Coordinates of C-alpha atoms in Angstrom, one line a residue:
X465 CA 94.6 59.2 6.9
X466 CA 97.0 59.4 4.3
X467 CA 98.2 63.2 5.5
X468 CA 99.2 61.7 9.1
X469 CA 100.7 58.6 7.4
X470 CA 104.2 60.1 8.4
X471 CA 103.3 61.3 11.9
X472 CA 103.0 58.3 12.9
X473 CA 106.5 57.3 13.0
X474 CA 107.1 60.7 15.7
X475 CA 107.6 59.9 19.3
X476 CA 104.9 60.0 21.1
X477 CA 102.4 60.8 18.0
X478 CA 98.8 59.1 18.6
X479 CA 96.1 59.5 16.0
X480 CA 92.9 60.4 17.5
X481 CA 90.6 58.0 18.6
X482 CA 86.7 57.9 19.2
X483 CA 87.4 55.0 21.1
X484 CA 90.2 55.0 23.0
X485 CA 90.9 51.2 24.8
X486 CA 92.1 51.0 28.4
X487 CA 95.8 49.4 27.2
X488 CA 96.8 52.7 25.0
X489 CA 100.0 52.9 24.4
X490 CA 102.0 56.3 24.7
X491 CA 103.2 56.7 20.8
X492 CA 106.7 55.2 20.9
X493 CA 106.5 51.9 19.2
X494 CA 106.8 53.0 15.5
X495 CA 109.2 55.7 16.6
X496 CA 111.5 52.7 18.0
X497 CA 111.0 50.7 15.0
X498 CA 112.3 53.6 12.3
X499 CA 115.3 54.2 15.1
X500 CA 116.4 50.7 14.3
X501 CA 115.6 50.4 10.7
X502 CA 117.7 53.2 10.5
X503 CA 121.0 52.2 12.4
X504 CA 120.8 48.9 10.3
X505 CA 120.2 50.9 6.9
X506 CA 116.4 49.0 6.3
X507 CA 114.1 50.3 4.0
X508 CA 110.8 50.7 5.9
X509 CA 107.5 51.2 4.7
X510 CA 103.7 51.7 5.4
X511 CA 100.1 50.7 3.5
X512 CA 97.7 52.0 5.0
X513 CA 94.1 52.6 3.6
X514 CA 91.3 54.6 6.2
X515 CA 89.3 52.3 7.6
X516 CA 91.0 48.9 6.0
X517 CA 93.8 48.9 8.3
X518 CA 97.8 49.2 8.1
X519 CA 100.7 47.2 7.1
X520 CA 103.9 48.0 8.0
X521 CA 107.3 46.4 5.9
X522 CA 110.6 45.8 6.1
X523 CA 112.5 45.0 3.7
X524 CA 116.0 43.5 5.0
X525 CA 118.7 42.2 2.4
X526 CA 119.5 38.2 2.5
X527 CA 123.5 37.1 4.0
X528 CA 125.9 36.8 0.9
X529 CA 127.3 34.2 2.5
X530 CA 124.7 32.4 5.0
X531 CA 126.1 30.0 7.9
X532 CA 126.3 26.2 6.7
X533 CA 123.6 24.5 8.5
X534 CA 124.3 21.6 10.8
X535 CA 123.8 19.6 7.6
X536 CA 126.5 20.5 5.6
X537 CA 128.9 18.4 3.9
X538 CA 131.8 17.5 6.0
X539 CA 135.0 15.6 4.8
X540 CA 134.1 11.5 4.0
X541 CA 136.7 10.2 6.5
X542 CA 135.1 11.7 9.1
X543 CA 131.5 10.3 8.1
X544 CA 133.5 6.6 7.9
X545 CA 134.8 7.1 11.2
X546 CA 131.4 7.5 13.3
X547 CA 129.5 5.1 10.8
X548 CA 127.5 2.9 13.3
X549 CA 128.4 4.5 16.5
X550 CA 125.9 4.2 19.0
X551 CA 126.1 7.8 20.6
X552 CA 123.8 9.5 22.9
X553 CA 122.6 13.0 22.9
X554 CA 121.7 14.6 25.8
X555 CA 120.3 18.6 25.0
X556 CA 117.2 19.9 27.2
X557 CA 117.2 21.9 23.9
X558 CA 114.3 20.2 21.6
X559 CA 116.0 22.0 18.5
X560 CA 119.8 21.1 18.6
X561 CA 118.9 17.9 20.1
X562 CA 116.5 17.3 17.0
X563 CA 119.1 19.1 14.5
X564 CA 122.7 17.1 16.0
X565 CA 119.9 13.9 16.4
X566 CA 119.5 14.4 12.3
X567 CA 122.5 15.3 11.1
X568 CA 124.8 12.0 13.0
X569 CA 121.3 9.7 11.6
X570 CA 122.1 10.9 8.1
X571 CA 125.8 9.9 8.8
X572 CA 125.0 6.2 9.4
X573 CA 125.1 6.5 13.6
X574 CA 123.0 5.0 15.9
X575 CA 121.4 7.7 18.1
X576 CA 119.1 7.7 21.0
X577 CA 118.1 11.6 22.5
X578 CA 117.8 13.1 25.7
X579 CA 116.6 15.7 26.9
X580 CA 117.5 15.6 30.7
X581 CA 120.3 13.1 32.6
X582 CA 117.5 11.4 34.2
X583 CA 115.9 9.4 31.1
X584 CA 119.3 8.5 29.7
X585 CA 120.5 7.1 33.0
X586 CA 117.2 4.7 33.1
X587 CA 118.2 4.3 29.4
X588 CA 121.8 2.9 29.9
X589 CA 122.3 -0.8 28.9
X590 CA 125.3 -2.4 29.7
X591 CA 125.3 -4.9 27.1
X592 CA 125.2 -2.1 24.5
X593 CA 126.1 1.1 25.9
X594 CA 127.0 4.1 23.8
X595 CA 130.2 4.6 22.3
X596 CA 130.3 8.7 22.6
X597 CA 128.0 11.2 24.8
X598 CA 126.9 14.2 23.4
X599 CA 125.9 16.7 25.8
X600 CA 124.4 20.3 26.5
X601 CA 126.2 22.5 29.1
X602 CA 122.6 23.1 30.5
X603 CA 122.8 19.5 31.9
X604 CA 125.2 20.1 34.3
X605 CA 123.7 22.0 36.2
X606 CA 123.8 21.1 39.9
X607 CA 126.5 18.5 38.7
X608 CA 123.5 16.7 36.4
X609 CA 125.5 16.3 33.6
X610 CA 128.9 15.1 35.2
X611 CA 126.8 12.3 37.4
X612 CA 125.8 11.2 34.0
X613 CA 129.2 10.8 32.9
X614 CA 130.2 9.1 35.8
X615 CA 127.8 6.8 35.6
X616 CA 128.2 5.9 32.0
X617 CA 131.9 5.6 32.3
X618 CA 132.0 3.2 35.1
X619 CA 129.9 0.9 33.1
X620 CA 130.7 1.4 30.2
X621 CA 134.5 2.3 30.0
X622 CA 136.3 4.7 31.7
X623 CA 137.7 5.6 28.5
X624 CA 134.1 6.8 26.8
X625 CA 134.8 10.0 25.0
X626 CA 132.4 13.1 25.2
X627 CA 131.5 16.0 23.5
X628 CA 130.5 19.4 24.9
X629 CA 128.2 22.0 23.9
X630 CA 128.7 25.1 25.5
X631 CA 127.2 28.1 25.8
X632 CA 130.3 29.7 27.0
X633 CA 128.8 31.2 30.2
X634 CA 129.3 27.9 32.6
X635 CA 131.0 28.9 36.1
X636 CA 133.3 25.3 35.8
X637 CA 135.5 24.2 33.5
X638 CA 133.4 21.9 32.1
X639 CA 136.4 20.4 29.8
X640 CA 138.6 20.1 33.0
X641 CA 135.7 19.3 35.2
X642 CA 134.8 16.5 32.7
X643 CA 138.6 15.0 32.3
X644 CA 139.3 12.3 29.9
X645 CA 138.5 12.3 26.4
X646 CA 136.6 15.3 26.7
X647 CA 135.8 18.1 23.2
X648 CA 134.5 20.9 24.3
X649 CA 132.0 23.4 21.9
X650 CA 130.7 26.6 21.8
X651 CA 127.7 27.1 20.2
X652 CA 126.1 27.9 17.6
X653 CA 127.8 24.7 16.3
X654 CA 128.1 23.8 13.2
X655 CA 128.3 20.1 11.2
X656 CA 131.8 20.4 10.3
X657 CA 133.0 21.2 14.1
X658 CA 130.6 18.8 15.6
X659 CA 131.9 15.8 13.8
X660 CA 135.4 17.1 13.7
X661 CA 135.2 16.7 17.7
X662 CA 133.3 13.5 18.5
X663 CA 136.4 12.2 15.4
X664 CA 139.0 13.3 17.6
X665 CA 137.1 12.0 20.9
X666 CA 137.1 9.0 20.0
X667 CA 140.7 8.5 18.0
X668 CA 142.2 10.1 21.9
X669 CA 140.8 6.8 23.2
X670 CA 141.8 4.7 20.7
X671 CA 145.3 5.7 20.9

């Protein structure tokens, strides 16, 4: 009714039911929800008609100046630089696998995907092995990630460079722990960084 419209937004305010279910609630959820519209200054508002039902907006005002995505133009040497690289991307994440798996394609690299150590170890040919490992920090857990290393560099060059994605809560120094030609990132990563540090990865091994 539109008289209790208000109400509703009051902590612990229930509107009287003929039917009550067995999974009430006690009358706090909309009384959260204005809390936090109002420590975040959004405008909040309610449609409701009597026996139609009730919609509830928020009206939330857009970034000025949103994040880059991982798609964003980075500087042309660095795109000529990792031009038909083979690289491999290991990320139990599907999205930022799928995301870094896009943006390096659209940059001319050759990239095969991962989403556990097991797969890309089964994966590894010696005749053309990749020339830069991308990996997620999730990977190396129970020393996953740095077997996979390891592995790779002893047949494929003890010089092949990685790149780190972090999450920046790792108990090891997973730069140090790594050793070598080793970037490490903390996420949320963007294009710029990304390429930036698989650049410098592989010009430390080069040198």
């Amino acid at each position: 009714p539109a008289e209790q419209q208000e109400r509703i937004f009051d902590a612990f305010y229930q509107l009287e039911d003929s039917a009550p279910t067995a999974n009430e609630g006690v009358g706090l959820g909309l009384a959260i929800v204005r809390r936090l519209c109002a420590l975040m200054d959004i405008d909040i508002q309610i449609m409701s008609t009597e026996g139609g039902g009730t919609r509830v907006r928020l009206r939330l005002a857009t970034a000025a100046n949103p994040r880059v995505s991982i798609n964003e133009v980075v500087p042309g040497e660095q795109v000529s630089s990792l031009f038909d690289r083979r690289i491999m991307v290991v990320e139990s994440d599907t999205t930022v696998r799928s995301a870094i798996k896009e943006t390096l394609v659209s940059r001319g690299c050759r990239v095969t995907g991962f989403a556990a150590t097991e797969p890309a170890l089964a994966s590894f040919d010696a005749d053309d092995p990749p020339e830069l490992i991308i990996a997620g920090a999730a990977v190396f857990r129970d020393r996953d990630g740095l077997e996979l290393v390891e592995v790779l560099r002893r047949h494929g060059g003890h010089t092949l460079p990685v790149v780190l994605i972090s999450s920046g809560v790792e108990e090891i120094d997973l730069g140090e722990a790594v050793g070598g030609a080793c970037e490490v990132l903390r996420k949320p990563v963007d294009a710029a960084s990304l390429l930036a540090s698989m650049t410098r990865a592989i010009e430390y091994t080069s040198a």
